[in-house]
Amino acid sequence: MTLPPEAWAAALASLPLMGPARQLALMRRWSPVEAWEQVRERGWLRVAEVVETARPDPAGVASLWSSAASAIDVAALWQRYVDAGVGVAALGSPAYPAPLADDIEPPPTLFLRGDPSAISGPRVAIVGTRSASRYGIDVAYEFGKELSAAGVAVISGLALGIDGAAHSGALAAGTTAPIAVVGSGLDVIYPKRHAVLWREIERRGVVLGEAPLGAAPERWRFPARNRLIAALADILVVIESGEQGGSMHTVTEAERRGRPVFAVPGPVRSPSSAGTNRLLRDGAHAACDVSDVLVGLGMSSALRRELRDPRPAAAGDDLVVLDALAWQPASLEQLASRTGLALGDLSLALLRLREQGWVDERGGWYERVARAE
């Protein structure tokens, strides 16, 4: 049976210790089928010469590939992708997404579920911490929703926290197809809590990654995923991030590619905003609302829909509490001290504000989650 080049590219990606850089070195020297033959039959020495990234033991790695390739039925492996509904795009093929083709580190093989045409038009990546505050979750949801409503595709990594909130907002708008970049095989949903979100993005947009079927979400795959997020985006927006971590790595990858980086300001005492506030100090663009990002995209005249749920105006004790809470989480005792209200009156005001969507409570801490228009 004659197989397409993508079948051989997928087979190469499935070999043990075959990361994107190593496969790219092979496929820049040979076509996918030629690279497979070199790996499987022509001896490991020539392969080791090409794959210099297979250190500290290139000959040993090449020998391992030769042994593993001999045990793989490429036709049967290809059928697995067909049956799973997973598309495969090899670098240089017509189906390969144009925004990645000229990247400084293009993925040699890309796996996709959903509609690849989602990778078109203006695109904004939204990233941030997994341990997001309610403030960060709400801002990410709002940005995702309003960007999608304005015709911008929202990209993120489907992680917990900021990533998931941004994609939830994009799906709520229901206007522009979302894009998710993941660090596991497309049959290995991670994190499991985002299974419904993952499937909905597949249905209404596209989920893509470099990992072959069955690949676990190993730690090394996430920095590789972050570079794809940066490569696909016209603009990167960071909403809540510590000084270190995946979001800051994505910023580095965006800067390597000359992509504008925007950051959402956060409370100066919040560890979750330390990274974003440092980015602003160091010259990143401020994203105080979605219009800042639209201007960065050259869409300043884009019509913005009013997407926030209407809330009754706060008055009396409610307004006093809201002003005292500002945008910094506070305990009941701190609010009592700031407002001078009796605990009973304060508790009733907080209850009303929570019911009206102004305030949220997490673990005994109250946070303001909406602003007056």
XYZ file of C-alpha atoms in Angstrom:
373
model
C 0.000 0.000 0.000
C 1.293 3.439 -0.909
C 1.330 5.721 2.118
C 1.412 9.528 2.147
C 4.546 11.317 3.404
C 2.616 12.245 6.546
C 2.446 8.555 7.517
C 6.227 8.359 7.635
C 6.470 11.703 9.429
C 4.051 10.425 12.084
C 6.089 7.237 12.398
C 9.270 9.243 12.935
C 7.547 11.307 15.624
C 6.541 8.109 17.446
C 10.121 6.874 17.949
C 11.483 7.003 21.515
C 13.530 10.114 22.361
C 12.475 11.721 19.071
C 11.837 15.345 19.952
C 10.958 18.104 17.452
C 14.554 19.330 17.040
C 15.852 15.851 16.240
C 13.073 15.072 13.788
C 13.516 18.471 12.117
C 17.229 17.713 11.579
C 16.304 14.458 9.849
C 13.558 15.952 7.697
C 15.719 18.862 6.571
C 18.175 16.304 5.183
C 15.720 13.746 3.776
C 12.045 13.390 2.895
C 9.953 11.643 5.593
C 10.091 8.259 3.837
C 13.830 8.617 3.143
C 14.451 9.624 6.762
C 12.535 6.544 7.911
C 14.622 4.296 5.689
C 17.820 5.902 6.962
C 16.748 5.365 10.544
C 15.547 1.808 10.045
C 17.881 0.214 7.495
C 20.897 2.266 6.487
C 22.815 2.094 9.742
C 22.932 4.415 12.708
C 26.272 6.085 12.000
C 24.961 8.288 9.174
C 21.889 9.221 11.180
C 24.045 10.076 14.185
C 26.084 12.460 12.039
C 22.940 14.357 11.067
C 21.196 14.387 14.426
C 23.757 16.302 16.427
C 21.090 17.205 18.968
C 20.950 13.562 20.125
C 23.615 14.193 22.727
C 25.338 13.038 24.853
C 25.157 9.737 22.952
C 24.033 10.319 19.332
C 25.149 6.878 18.197
C 23.230 5.230 21.022
C 20.091 7.230 20.275
C 20.304 6.412 16.566
C 20.757 2.734 17.369
C 17.671 2.848 19.599
C 15.678 4.420 16.762
C 16.801 1.727 14.324
C 15.668 -1.020 16.690
C 12.318 0.663 17.430
C 11.611 1.431 13.757
C 12.108 -2.201 12.811
C 9.238 -3.139 15.109
C 6.760 -0.543 13.771
C 4.204 -1.307 11.072
C 3.852 2.141 9.494
C 0.642 1.251 7.633
C -1.015 0.056 10.832
C 0.196 3.138 12.693
C -1.197 5.384 9.965
C -4.553 3.637 10.231
C -4.647 4.536 13.915
C -4.502 8.224 12.988
C -7.191 7.782 10.345
C -9.465 5.950 12.797
C -8.847 8.529 15.520
C -9.730 11.424 13.213
C -6.360 13.053 13.810
C -4.926 15.019 10.902
C -1.185 14.991 10.255
C 0.673 17.830 8.519
C 4.357 17.455 7.695
C 6.544 20.511 7.154
C 6.305 21.453 3.492
C 2.958 19.787 2.857
C -0.052 21.780 1.565
C -1.958 21.185 4.797
C 0.794 22.668 6.941
C -0.322 25.932 8.650
C 1.289 28.918 6.929
C 2.023 30.866 10.142
C 4.345 28.066 11.290
C 6.045 27.338 7.972
C 8.492 30.246 8.243
C 9.037 29.996 11.984
C 12.572 29.861 13.368
C 11.759 26.438 14.883
C 8.910 24.960 12.833
C 7.406 21.707 14.070
C 8.448 18.950 11.635
C 5.157 17.131 12.161
C 1.931 18.645 13.415
C -1.093 16.710 14.685
C -4.516 18.348 14.504
C -8.117 17.705 15.490
C -10.807 20.084 14.329
C -10.736 22.644 11.543
C -7.224 23.870 10.564
C -8.783 26.866 8.800
C -9.199 28.326 12.301
C -5.514 29.274 11.977
C -6.241 32.354 9.897
C -7.062 35.995 10.482
C -5.893 37.909 13.555
C -4.767 35.725 16.474
C -4.033 36.574 20.108
C -2.494 34.173 22.620
C -3.603 34.521 26.243
C -1.446 32.826 28.882
C -1.003 33.004 32.639
C -0.701 31.109 35.872
C -2.542 27.903 36.677
C -3.063 29.224 40.234
C -5.097 32.210 39.126
C -7.102 34.472 41.415
C -10.731 35.176 40.717
C -9.606 38.554 39.375
C -7.326 36.820 36.851
C -9.966 34.250 35.871
C -12.563 36.939 35.232
C -10.187 39.152 33.236
C -9.075 36.190 31.116
C -12.695 35.191 30.470
C -13.596 38.775 29.549
C -10.618 39.149 27.209
C -11.313 35.809 25.528
C -14.967 36.650 25.044
C -14.487 40.170 23.723
C -11.578 39.273 21.436
C -13.574 36.440 19.904
C -16.574 38.742 19.476
C -14.309 41.198 17.624
C -13.219 38.487 15.163
C -9.929 37.528 16.819
C -8.969 33.869 17.291
C -7.929 33.167 20.882
C -4.936 30.860 21.347
C -3.962 29.208 24.596
C -2.495 26.018 26.017
C -5.646 24.535 27.647
C -3.961 24.592 31.062
C -5.896 25.197 34.257
C -6.344 28.780 35.383
C -5.876 31.621 32.897
C -5.659 29.418 29.770
C -8.944 27.650 30.406
C -10.746 30.857 31.383
C -9.666 32.595 28.175
C -10.911 29.736 26.028
C -14.163 29.503 27.992
C -14.762 33.167 27.220
C -13.970 32.684 23.540
C -16.444 29.809 23.342
C -19.092 31.847 25.155
C -18.849 34.542 22.481
C -19.361 31.862 19.838
C -18.016 34.130 17.106
C -14.453 33.167 16.148
C -12.987 29.645 16.179
C -10.526 29.124 19.071
C -7.075 27.492 18.810
C -5.561 25.247 21.497
C -1.942 24.053 21.519
C -1.363 21.042 23.764
C 1.593 19.095 25.119
C 0.285 15.537 24.835
C -1.073 13.205 22.184
C -4.488 14.262 20.936
C -5.945 11.105 22.472
C -4.490 11.938 25.913
C -6.551 14.789 27.354
C -4.612 16.879 29.851
C -5.608 18.185 32.271
C -8.557 15.809 32.653
C -10.652 18.573 34.226
C -10.656 20.272 30.827
C -12.037 17.315 28.895
C -15.290 19.094 28.010
C -13.439 22.295 27.074
C -10.961 20.311 24.927
C -13.767 18.556 23.026
C -15.678 21.780 22.494
C -12.616 23.483 21.008
C -12.136 20.484 18.707
C -15.760 20.860 17.608
C -15.694 24.624 17.080
C -12.027 25.333 16.365
C -8.819 23.313 16.343
C -6.605 21.509 18.865
C -3.038 20.879 17.718
C 0.357 19.752 18.956
C 3.575 17.935 18.102
C 3.051 14.856 20.280
C 2.053 11.571 18.560
C -0.917 9.454 19.614
C -0.496 7.995 23.076
C 2.155 10.514 24.173
C 1.908 11.467 27.830
C 2.168 15.117 28.917
C 5.847 14.885 29.811
C 7.437 17.976 31.306
C 9.783 18.646 28.373
C 6.870 18.912 25.961
C 5.482 22.109 27.494
C 8.369 24.457 26.640
C 8.084 23.083 23.091
C 4.336 23.787 23.173
C 4.974 27.342 24.421
C 7.089 28.185 21.379
C 4.182 27.139 19.119
C 1.782 29.360 21.053
C 4.154 32.278 20.514
C 4.716 31.398 16.854
C 0.998 31.266 16.047
C 0.115 34.528 17.804
C 0.134 38.019 16.373
C 0.144 39.319 19.966
C 0.809 37.634 23.309
C -1.217 38.739 26.349
C -0.114 37.678 29.845
C -2.759 37.757 32.584
C -1.349 36.929 36.033
C 2.020 35.216 36.144
C 4.748 34.721 38.685
C 8.335 35.727 38.017
C 9.111 32.224 36.702
C 7.188 29.542 34.839
C 5.634 28.645 31.529
C 4.115 32.054 30.867
C 7.489 33.755 31.143
C 8.967 31.127 28.820
C 6.234 31.914 26.309
C 7.146 35.611 26.631
C 10.760 34.749 25.800
C 9.641 32.798 22.726
C 7.391 35.681 21.632
C 10.257 38.151 21.970
C 12.529 35.862 19.922
C 9.963 36.114 17.139
C 9.354 39.836 17.422
C 5.782 39.405 18.665
C 4.366 42.269 20.771
C 3.869 41.313 24.426
C 1.006 42.830 26.437
C 0.530 42.401 30.182
C -2.493 43.012 32.391
C -1.605 45.013 35.531
C -2.287 43.322 38.847
C -2.120 44.084 42.579
C 1.461 44.900 43.580
C 1.264 42.611 46.616
C -0.021 39.614 44.673
C 2.596 36.932 43.821
C 0.366 35.977 40.884
C 0.936 39.412 39.356
C 4.667 39.721 40.061
C 5.621 38.559 36.575
C 3.092 40.674 34.698
C 3.956 43.789 36.687
C 7.649 43.213 35.992
C 6.886 42.919 32.287
C 5.157 46.298 32.429
C 8.100 47.814 34.285
C 10.438 46.430 31.640
C 8.510 47.894 28.715
C 5.681 45.521 27.815
C 2.469 47.060 26.502
C -0.275 47.545 29.102
C -3.543 45.725 28.450
C -6.075 47.429 30.701
C -8.945 46.239 28.551
C -9.512 44.541 25.222
C -9.414 47.801 23.271
C -5.675 48.047 24.036
C -5.110 44.688 22.344
C -7.346 45.559 19.394
C -5.337 48.742 18.841
C -2.166 46.618 18.881
C -3.690 44.469 16.160
C -4.580 47.513 14.091
C -8.285 46.954 14.819
C -8.948 50.138 16.753
C -12.116 50.739 14.772
C -13.466 47.246 15.432
C -16.957 47.293 16.870
C -16.971 45.951 20.422
C -20.091 44.267 21.666
C -21.307 44.832 25.186
C -20.763 41.393 26.678
C -20.845 41.980 30.412
C -23.915 40.869 32.305
C -25.858 43.852 33.650
C -25.507 44.345 37.411
C -27.552 46.621 39.635
C -25.613 49.651 40.826
C -24.202 49.313 44.325
C -25.519 51.807 46.875
C -25.534 52.408 50.623
C -23.574 49.862 52.648
C -22.941 47.845 49.485
C -21.108 50.741 47.850
C -19.103 51.371 51.026
C -17.963 47.735 51.066
C -17.200 47.729 47.353
C -15.048 50.842 47.670
C -13.251 49.391 50.685
C -12.569 46.130 48.891
C -11.050 47.810 45.813
C -9.147 45.137 43.822
C -7.166 43.502 46.617
C -8.505 40.341 48.388
C -9.532 41.103 51.970
C -10.785 39.167 54.992
C -14.020 39.887 56.821
C -12.049 41.411 59.696
C -10.112 43.721 57.347
C -13.328 44.906 55.714
C -14.932 45.546 59.104
C -11.945 47.687 60.057
C -11.984 49.612 56.768
C -15.733 50.255 56.647
C -16.641 50.639 60.315
C -19.768 48.555 59.683
C -21.129 46.119 62.231
C -20.383 42.501 61.328
C -24.079 41.788 60.718
C -24.498 44.702 58.303
C -21.179 43.877 56.625
C -22.148 40.232 56.136
C -25.478 41.197 54.575
C -23.775 43.662 52.230
C -21.265 41.016 51.146
C -24.078 38.530 50.567
C -25.907 40.998 48.309
C -22.732 41.866 46.411
C -21.978 38.176 45.814
C -25.527 37.519 44.585
C -25.278 40.483 42.184
C -21.926 39.358 40.772
C -19.773 42.132 42.237
C -17.816 40.073 44.751
C -16.616 36.492 45.148
C -15.425 34.630 48.238
C -12.676 32.004 48.269
C -11.379 30.424 51.466
C -12.489 33.308 53.668
C -11.075 35.993 51.354
C -13.317 38.378 49.455
C -12.390 39.642 45.983
C -14.017 42.215 43.753
C -14.692 40.661 40.337
C -16.497 43.408 38.400
C -16.113 47.094 37.775
C -18.704 49.808 37.411
C -19.303 50.892 33.798
